[in-house]
Coordinates of C-alpha atoms and ligand atoms in Angstrom, one line a residue:
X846 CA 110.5 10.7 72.9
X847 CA 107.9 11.0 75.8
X848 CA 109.2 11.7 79.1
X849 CA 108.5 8.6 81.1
X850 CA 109.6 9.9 84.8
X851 CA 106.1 10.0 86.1
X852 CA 104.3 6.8 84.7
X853 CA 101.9 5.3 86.8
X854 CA 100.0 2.6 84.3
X855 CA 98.7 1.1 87.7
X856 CA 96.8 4.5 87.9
X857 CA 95.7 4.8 84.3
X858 CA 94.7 1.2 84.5
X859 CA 91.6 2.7 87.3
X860 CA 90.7 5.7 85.3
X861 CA 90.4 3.7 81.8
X862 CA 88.5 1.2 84.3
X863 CA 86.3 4.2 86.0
X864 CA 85.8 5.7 82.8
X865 CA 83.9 2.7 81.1
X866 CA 82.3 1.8 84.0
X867 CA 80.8 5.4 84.8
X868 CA 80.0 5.9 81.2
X869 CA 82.9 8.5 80.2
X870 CA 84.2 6.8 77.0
X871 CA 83.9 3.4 75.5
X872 CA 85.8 2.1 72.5
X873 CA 84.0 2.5 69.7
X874 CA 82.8 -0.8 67.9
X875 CA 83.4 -2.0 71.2
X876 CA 80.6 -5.1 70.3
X877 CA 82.1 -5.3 66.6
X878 CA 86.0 -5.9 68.5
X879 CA 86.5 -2.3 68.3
X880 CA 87.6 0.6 65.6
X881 CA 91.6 1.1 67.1
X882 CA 92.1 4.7 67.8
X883 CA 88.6 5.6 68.2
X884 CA 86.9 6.5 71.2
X885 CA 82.8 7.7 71.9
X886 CA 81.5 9.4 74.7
X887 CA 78.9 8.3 76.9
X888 CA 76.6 10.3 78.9
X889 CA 79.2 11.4 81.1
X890 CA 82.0 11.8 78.8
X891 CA 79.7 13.9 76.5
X892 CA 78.9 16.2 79.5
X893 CA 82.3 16.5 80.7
X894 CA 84.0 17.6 77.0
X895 CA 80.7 19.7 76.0
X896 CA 81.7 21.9 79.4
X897 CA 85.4 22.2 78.5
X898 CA 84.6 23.4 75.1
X899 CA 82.6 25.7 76.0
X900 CA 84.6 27.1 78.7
X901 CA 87.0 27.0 76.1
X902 CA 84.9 29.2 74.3
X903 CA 83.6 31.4 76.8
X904 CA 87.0 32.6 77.8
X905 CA 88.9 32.2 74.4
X906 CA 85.7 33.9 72.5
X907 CA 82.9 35.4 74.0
X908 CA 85.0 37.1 77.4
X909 CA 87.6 38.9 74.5
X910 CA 86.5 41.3 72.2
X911 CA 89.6 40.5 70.0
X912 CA 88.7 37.2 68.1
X913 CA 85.6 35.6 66.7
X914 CA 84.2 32.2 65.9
X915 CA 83.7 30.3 63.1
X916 CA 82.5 27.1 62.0
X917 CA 84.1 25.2 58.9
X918 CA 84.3 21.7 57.3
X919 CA 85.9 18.7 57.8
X920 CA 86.1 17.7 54.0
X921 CA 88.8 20.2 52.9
X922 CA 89.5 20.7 49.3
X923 CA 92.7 18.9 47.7
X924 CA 94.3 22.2 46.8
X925 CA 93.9 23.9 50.1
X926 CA 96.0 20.4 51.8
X927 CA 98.4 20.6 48.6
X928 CA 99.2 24.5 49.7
X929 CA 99.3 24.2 53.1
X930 CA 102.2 21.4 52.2
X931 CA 100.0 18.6 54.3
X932 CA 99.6 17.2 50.7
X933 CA 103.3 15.9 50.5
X934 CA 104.6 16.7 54.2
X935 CA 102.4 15.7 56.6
X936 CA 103.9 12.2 57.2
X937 CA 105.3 10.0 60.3
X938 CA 108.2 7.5 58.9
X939 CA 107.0 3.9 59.6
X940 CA 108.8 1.0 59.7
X941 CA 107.3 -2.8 59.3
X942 CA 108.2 -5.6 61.1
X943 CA 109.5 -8.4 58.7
X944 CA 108.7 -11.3 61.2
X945 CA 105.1 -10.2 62.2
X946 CA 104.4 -7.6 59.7
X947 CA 103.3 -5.2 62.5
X948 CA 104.0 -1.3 61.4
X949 CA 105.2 0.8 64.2
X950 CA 106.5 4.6 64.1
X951 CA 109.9 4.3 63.1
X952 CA 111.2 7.2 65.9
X953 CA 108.8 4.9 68.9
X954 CA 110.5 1.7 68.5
X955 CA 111.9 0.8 71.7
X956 CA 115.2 0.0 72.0
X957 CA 117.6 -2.7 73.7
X958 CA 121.6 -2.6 74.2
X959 CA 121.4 0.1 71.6
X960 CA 119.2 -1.8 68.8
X961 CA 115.8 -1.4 68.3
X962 CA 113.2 -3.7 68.2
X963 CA 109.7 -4.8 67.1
X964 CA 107.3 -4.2 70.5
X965 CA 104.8 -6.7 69.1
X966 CA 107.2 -10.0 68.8
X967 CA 110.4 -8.4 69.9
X968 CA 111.9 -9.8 66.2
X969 CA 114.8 -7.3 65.1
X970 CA 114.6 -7.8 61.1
X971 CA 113.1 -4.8 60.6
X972 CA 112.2 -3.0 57.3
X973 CA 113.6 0.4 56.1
X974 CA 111.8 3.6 57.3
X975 CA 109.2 5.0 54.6
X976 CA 107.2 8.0 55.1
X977 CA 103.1 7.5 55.6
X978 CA 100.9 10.4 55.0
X979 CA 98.5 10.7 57.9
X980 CA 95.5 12.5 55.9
X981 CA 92.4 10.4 55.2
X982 CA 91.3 11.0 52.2
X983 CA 87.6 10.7 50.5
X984 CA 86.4 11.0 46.9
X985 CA 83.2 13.8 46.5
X986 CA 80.5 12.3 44.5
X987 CA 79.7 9.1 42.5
X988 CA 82.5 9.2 40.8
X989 CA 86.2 7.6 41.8
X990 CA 89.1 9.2 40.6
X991 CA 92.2 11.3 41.2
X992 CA 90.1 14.8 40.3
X993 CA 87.5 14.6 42.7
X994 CA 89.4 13.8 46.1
X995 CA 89.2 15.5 49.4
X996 CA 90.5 14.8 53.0
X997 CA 88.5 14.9 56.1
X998 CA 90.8 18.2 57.5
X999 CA 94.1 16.8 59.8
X1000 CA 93.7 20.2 61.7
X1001 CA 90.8 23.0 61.9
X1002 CA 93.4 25.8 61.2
X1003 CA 93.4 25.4 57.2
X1004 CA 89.8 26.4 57.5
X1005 CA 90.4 29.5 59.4
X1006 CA 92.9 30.2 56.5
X1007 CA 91.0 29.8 53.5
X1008 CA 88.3 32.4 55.2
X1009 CA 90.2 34.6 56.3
X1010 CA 89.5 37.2 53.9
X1011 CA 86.0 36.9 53.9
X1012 CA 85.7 37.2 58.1
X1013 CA 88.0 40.4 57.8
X1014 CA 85.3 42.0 54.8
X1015 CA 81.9 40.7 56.6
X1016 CA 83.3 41.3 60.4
X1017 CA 84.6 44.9 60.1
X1018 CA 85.2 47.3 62.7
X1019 CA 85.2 44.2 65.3
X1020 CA 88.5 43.0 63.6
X1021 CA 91.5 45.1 63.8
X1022 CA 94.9 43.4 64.1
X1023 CA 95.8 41.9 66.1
X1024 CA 92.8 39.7 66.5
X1025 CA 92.3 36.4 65.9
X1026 CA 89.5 33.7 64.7
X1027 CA 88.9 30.6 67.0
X1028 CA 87.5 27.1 66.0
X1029 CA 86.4 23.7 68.0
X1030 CA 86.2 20.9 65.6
X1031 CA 87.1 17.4 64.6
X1032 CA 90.4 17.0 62.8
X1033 CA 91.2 13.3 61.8
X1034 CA 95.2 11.7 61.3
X1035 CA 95.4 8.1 60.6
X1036 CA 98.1 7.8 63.3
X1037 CA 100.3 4.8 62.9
X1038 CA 100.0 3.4 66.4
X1039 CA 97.0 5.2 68.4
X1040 CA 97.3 4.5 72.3
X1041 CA 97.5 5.8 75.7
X1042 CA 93.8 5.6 75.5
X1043 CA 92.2 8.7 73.7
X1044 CA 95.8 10.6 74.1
X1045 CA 96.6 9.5 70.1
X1046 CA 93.3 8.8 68.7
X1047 CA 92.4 8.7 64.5
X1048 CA 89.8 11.3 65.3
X1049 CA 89.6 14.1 67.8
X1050 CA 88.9 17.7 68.2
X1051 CA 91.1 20.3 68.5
X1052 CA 90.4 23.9 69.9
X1053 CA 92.6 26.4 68.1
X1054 CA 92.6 29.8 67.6
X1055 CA 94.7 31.5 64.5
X1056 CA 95.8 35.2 65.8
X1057 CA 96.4 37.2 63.3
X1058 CA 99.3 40.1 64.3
X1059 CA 102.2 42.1 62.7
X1060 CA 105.6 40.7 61.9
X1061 CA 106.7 43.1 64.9
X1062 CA 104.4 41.3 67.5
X1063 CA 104.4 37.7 66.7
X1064 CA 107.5 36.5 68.9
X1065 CA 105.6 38.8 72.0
X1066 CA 102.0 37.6 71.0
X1067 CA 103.4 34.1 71.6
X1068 CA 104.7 34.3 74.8
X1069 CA 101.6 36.1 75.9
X1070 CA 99.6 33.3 74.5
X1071 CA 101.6 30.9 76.4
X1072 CA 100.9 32.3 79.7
X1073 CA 97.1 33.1 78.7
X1074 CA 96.6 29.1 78.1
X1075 CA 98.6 28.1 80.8
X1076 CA 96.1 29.9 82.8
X1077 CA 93.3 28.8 81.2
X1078 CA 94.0 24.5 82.2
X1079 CA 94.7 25.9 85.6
X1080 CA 91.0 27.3 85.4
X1081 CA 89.7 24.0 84.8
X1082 CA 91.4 22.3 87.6
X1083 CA 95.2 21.7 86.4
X1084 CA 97.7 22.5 89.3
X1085 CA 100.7 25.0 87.6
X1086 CA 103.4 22.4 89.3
X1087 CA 101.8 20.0 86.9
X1088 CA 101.7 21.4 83.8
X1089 CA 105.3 21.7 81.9
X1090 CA 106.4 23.9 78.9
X1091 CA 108.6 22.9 76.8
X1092 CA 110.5 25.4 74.3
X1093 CA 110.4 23.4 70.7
X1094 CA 114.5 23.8 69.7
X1095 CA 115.2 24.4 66.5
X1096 CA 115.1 21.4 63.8
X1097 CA 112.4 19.7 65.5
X1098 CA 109.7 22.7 64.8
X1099 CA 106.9 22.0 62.4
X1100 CA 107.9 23.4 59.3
X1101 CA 106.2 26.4 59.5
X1102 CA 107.4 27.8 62.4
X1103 CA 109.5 30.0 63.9
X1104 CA 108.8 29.3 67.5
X1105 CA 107.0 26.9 69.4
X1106 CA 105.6 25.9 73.0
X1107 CA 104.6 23.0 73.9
X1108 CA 102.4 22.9 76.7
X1109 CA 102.7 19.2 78.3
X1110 CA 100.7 17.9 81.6
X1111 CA 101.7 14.6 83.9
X1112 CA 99.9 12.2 82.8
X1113 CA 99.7 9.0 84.5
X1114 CA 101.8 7.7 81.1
X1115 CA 104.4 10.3 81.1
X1116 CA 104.8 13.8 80.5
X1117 CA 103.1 14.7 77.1
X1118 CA 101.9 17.0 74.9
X1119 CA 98.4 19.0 75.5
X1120 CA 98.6 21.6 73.1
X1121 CA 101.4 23.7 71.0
X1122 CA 101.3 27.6 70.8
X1123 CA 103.4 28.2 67.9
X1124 CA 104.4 31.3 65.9
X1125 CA 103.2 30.2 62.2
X1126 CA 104.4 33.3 61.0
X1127 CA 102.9 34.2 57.1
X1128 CA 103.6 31.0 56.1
X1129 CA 99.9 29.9 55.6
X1130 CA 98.5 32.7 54.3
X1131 CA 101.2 33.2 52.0
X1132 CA 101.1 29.6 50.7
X1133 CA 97.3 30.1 50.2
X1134 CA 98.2 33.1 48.3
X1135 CA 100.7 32.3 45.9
X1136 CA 98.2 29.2 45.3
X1137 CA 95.1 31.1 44.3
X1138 CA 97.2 34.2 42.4
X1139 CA 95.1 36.5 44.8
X1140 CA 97.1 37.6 48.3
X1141 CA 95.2 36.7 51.2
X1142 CA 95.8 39.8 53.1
X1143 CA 94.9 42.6 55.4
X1144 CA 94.3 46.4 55.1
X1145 CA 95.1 48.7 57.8
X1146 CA 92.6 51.5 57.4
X1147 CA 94.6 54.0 59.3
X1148 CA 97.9 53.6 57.8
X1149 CA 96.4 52.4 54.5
X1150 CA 98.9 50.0 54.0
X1151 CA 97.7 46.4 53.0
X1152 CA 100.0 43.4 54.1
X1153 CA 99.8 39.3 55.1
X1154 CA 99.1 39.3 58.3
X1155 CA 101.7 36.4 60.4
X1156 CA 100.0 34.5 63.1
X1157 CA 100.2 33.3 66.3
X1158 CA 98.1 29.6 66.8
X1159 CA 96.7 28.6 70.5
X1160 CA 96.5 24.9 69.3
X1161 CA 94.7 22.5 71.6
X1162 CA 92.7 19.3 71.7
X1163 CA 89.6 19.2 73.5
X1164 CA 90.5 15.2 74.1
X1165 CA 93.5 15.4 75.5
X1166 CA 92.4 18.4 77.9
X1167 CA 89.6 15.8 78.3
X1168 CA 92.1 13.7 79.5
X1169 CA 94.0 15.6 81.8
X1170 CA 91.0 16.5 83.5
X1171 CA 89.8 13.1 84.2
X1172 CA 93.5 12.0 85.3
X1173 CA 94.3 14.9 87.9
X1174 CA 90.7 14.6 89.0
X1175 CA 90.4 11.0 90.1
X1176 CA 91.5 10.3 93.7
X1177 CA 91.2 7.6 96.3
X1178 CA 90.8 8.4 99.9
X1179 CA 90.8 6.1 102.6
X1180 CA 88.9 6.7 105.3
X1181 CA 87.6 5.0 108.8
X1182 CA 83.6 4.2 108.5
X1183 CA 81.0 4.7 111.2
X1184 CA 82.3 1.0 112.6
X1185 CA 86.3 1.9 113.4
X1186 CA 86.4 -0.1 109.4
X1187 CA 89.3 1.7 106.8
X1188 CA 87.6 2.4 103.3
X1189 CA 88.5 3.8 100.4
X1190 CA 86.4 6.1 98.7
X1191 CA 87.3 6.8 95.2
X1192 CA 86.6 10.5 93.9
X1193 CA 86.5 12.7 91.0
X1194 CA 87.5 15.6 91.7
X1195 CA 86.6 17.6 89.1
X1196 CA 86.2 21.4 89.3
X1197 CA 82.8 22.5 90.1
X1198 CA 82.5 24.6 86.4
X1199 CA 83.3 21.2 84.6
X1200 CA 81.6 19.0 86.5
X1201 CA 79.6 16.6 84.4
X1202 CA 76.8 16.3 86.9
X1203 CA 76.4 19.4 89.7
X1204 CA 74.0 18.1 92.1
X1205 CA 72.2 15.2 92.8
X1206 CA 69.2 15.5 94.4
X1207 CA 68.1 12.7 97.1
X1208 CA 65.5 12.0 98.9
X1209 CA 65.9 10.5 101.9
X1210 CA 63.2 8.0 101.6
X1211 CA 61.9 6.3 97.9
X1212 CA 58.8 5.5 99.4
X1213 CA 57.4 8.2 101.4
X1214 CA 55.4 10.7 98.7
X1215 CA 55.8 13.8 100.6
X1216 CA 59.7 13.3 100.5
X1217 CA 60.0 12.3 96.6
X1218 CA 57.4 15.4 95.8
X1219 CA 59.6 17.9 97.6
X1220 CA 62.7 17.1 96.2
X1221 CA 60.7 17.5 92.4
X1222 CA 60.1 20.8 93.7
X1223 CA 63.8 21.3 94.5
X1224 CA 65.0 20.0 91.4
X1225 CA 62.2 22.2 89.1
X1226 CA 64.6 24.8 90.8
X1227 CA 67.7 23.7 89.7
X1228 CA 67.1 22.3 86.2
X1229 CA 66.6 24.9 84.5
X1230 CA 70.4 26.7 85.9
X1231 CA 72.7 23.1 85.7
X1232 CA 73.5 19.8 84.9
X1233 CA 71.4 17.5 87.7
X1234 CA 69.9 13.7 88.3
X1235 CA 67.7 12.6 90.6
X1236 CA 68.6 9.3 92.6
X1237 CA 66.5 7.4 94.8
X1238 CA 67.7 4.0 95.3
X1239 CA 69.9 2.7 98.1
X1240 CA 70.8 3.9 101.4
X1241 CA 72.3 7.7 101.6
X1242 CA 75.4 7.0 102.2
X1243 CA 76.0 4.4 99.2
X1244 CA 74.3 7.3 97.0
X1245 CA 77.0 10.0 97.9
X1246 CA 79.7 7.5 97.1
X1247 CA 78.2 7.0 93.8
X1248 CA 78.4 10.6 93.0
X1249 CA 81.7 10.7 94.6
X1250 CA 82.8 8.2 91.7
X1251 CA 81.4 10.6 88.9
X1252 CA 82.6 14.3 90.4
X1253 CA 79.2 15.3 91.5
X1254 CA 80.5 18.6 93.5
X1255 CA 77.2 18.6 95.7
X1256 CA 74.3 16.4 97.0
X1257 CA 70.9 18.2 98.4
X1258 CA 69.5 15.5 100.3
X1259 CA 65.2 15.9 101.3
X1260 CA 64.7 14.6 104.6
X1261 CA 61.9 15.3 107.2
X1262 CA 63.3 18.7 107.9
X1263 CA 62.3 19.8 104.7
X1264 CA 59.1 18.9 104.5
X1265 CA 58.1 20.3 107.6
X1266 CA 57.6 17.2 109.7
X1267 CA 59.6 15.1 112.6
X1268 CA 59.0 11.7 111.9
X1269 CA 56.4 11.6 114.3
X1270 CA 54.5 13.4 111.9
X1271 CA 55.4 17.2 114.1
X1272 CA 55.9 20.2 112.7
X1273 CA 59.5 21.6 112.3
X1274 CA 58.6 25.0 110.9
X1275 CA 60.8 25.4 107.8
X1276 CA 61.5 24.1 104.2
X1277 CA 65.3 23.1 104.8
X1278 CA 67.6 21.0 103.1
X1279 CA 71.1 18.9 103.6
X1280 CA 73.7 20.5 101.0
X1281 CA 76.5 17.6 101.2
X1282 CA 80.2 19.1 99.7
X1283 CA 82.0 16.4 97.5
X1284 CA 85.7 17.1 98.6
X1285 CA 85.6 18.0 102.2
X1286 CA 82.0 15.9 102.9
X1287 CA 80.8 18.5 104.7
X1288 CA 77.0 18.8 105.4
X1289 CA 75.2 22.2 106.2
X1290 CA 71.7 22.9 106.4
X1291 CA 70.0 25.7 104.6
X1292 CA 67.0 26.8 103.1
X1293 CA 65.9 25.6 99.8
X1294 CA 64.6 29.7 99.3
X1295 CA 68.8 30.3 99.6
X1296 CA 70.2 26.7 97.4
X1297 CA 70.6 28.2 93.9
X1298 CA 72.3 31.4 95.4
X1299 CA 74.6 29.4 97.0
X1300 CA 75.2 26.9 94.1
X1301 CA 75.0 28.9 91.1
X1302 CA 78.7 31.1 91.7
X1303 CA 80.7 27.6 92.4
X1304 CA 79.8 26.4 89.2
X1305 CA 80.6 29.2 87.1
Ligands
GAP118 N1 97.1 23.4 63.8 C1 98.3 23.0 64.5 C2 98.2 21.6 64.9 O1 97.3 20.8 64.5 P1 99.4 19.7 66.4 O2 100.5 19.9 67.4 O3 99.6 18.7 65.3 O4 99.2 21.2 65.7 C3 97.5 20.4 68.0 O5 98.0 19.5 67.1 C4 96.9 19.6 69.2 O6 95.9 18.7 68.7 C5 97.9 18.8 70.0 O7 98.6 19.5 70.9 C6 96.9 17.8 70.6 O8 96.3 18.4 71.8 C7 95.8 17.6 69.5 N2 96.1 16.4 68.8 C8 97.0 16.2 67.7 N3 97.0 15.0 67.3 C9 96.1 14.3 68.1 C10 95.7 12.9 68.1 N4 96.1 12.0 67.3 N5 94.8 12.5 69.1 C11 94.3 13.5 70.0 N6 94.7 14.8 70.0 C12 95.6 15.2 69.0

């Protein structure tokens, strides 16, 4: 069961509010009533998760010269699922309600003076606990029957699996064990009771890399990989003191593994999983193996010895880290206006490299040409380097709470200055411009010549 020390629902409450508000996510079907447990990203949302992916990427992939990328499908072929054992294992026991019919995981019921009870009506006849597979399943082609169904893929590592052999033959010298293959994708579990917003969803995406070792090294390569991730959510702006690791004891492992981390964060609804580095040892690869009559396996060119590889598996989702973000970022400050008045300003606090937005640009004035045609100039310099918009409407200081609301880590506001002019229409000599920070509000004054130099190192 979740850790509940550290709920705050009052908080999540604001950031589920923020988030639809702001265009982060919206239910999806919201105008049809909704699709339960699925969740699309708007503008901002979509910005947000593209940049942790791909910092994901960036340091996971293209910084190591030890694993490579691929790309594979969601529908999976039956016999790959039946191998794995996802065919006739992968399963949460559910329990229905006999007075409201509601189905609810049978190890989340919540419980009173020692009996559980149905969280829907609170009734106590409850049914008997029968296992649910969680794989959705599809037929391929026009025809409907037991010989031609597939499953959109419950997790991305099967496909890093089933070609392993053919990225060890095509890649080469590059891959040389240990080294590992890496994958962001969807993965799709018809989870019995969705919630905590996108934290249980029916479809996400999960980043995971499959590291291929020795026997020897696979206990070591996992407590590396621990501290290697670990580091990575305090790159995109997770403090350490909030991030928890939790050492899977034995019995409650997935079956194929011989050790397991859990990496868990504070959210606002308790202290929960983000992702699990676990030791999946041959398991896989020797499942797939038996299966097809042909071993899956490796050949050491220096020792000439050919063996199945174990494996060490980085799995995260790029939701939940989604999630985290968006929680630990959102803050609310209150400060004491120009007129003695206490305000609070709510703000994102979002580290600079993830930042949906990185600069707005603003000119001071909507209606004085000179101003608006400057700041085109200054944002043909950005554009091309970064995430920006352009916002012209209302006073400044309404406009830098706005971005405040959705992380923006810097304004460049276009005044007089930078056109050259005092308002009376003097000359002031040179092209400057107001770079406003997000977290401290701090306002210096610089040349536009010297804006992207300054910028471009605080987003990367
Ligand atoms: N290949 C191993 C694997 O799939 P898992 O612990 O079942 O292991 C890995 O899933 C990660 O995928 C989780 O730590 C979580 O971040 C994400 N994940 C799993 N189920 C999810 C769900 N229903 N909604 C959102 N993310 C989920």
């Amino acid at each position: 069961m979740p850790d509940n020390s550290t709920t705050d629902p009052a908080r999540m409450e604001k950031i589920v509010s923020l988030c639809k508000r702001k265009g982060f996510v919206f239910q999806s079907a919201e105008i049809y009533g909704g699709l339960n447990g699925c969740w699309d990203y708007g503008p901002l949302g979509a910005e947000l998760k593209r940049n942790v992916k791909d910092y994901w990427w960036k340091r996971m992939v293209r910084d190591r010269d030890d694993i490579v990328g691929m790309d594979g499908t969601i529908l999976t072929h039956h016999d790959v699922l039946k191998a794995s054992g996802h065919v006739d294992t992968f399963s949460d026991p559910m329990i229905d309600c006999k007075g409201c019919n509601a189905r609810h995981r049978a190890d989340q019921l919540p419980e009173k003076k020692g009996e559980t009870y149905c969280p829907n009506c609170g009734g106590r006849e409850l049914g008997e606990p029968q296992e649910f597979n969680l794989m959705f399943s599809t037929h391929m082609g026009a025809v409907k029957d037991d010989d031609n169904i597939a499953f959109l893929r419950p997790e991305t590592a099967q496909t890093i699996f089933t070609q392993f052999k053919n990225v060890c033959d095509q890649t080469g010298e590059r891959v040389k064990l240990p080294f590992g293959i890496a994958q962001i994708g969807k993965a799709f579990r018809n989870e019995i009771n969705p919630r905590n917003f996108t934290f249980r969803s029916r479809e996400f995406e999960q980043m995971e890399i499959e590291f291929f070792c020795r026997e020897e090294d696979g206990m070591r390569l996992t407590d590396e990989w621990l501290e290697t991730r670990l580091n990575w959510y305090q790159e995109i702006g997770l403090p350490r003191t909030k991030l928890h690791v939790l050492d899977v004891p034995d019995g409650e492992r997935a079956h194929y593994s011989k050790k397991t981390y859990d990496i868990e964060y504070e959210f606002p609804f308790g202290i929960q999983e983000l992702e699990g580095v676990a030791y999946r040892t041959d398991y896989d690869l020797g499942k797939h193996s038996a299966a097809v009559g042909k071993d899956q396996d490796y050949f050491d060119e220096q020792t000439k010895e050919r063996f199945i590889p174990h494996v060490v598996e980085p799995s995260a989702g790029a939701d939940r880290a989604v999630l985290a973000v968006l929680c630990e970022a959102y803050d609310e400050e209150t400060l004491t206006n120009d007129k003695g008045k206490e305000e609070v300003r709510t703000v994102m606090r979002f580290s600079p490299k993830i930042a949906p937005v990185k600069v707005a640009i603003l000119p001071l004035l909507k209606n004085k040409e000179e101003l608006v045609a400057k700041a085109r100039e200054v944002e043909a310099i950005l554009r091309p380097h970064m995430n920006i918009t352009f916002d012209l409407t209302g006073a400044i200081g309404r406009r830098y709470r706005r971005q405040d609301e959705i992380g923006t880590p810097f304004c460049v506001t276009i005044d007089f200055d930078t056109i050259g002019q005092n308002e009376d229409g003097t000359d002031t000599g040179i092209d400057t411009v107001t770079l406003r920070h997000r977290d401290s509000m701090e306002q210096e004054r610089l040349p536009i010549a010297e804006l992207l130099g300054k910028i471009l190192p605080e987003i990367a």
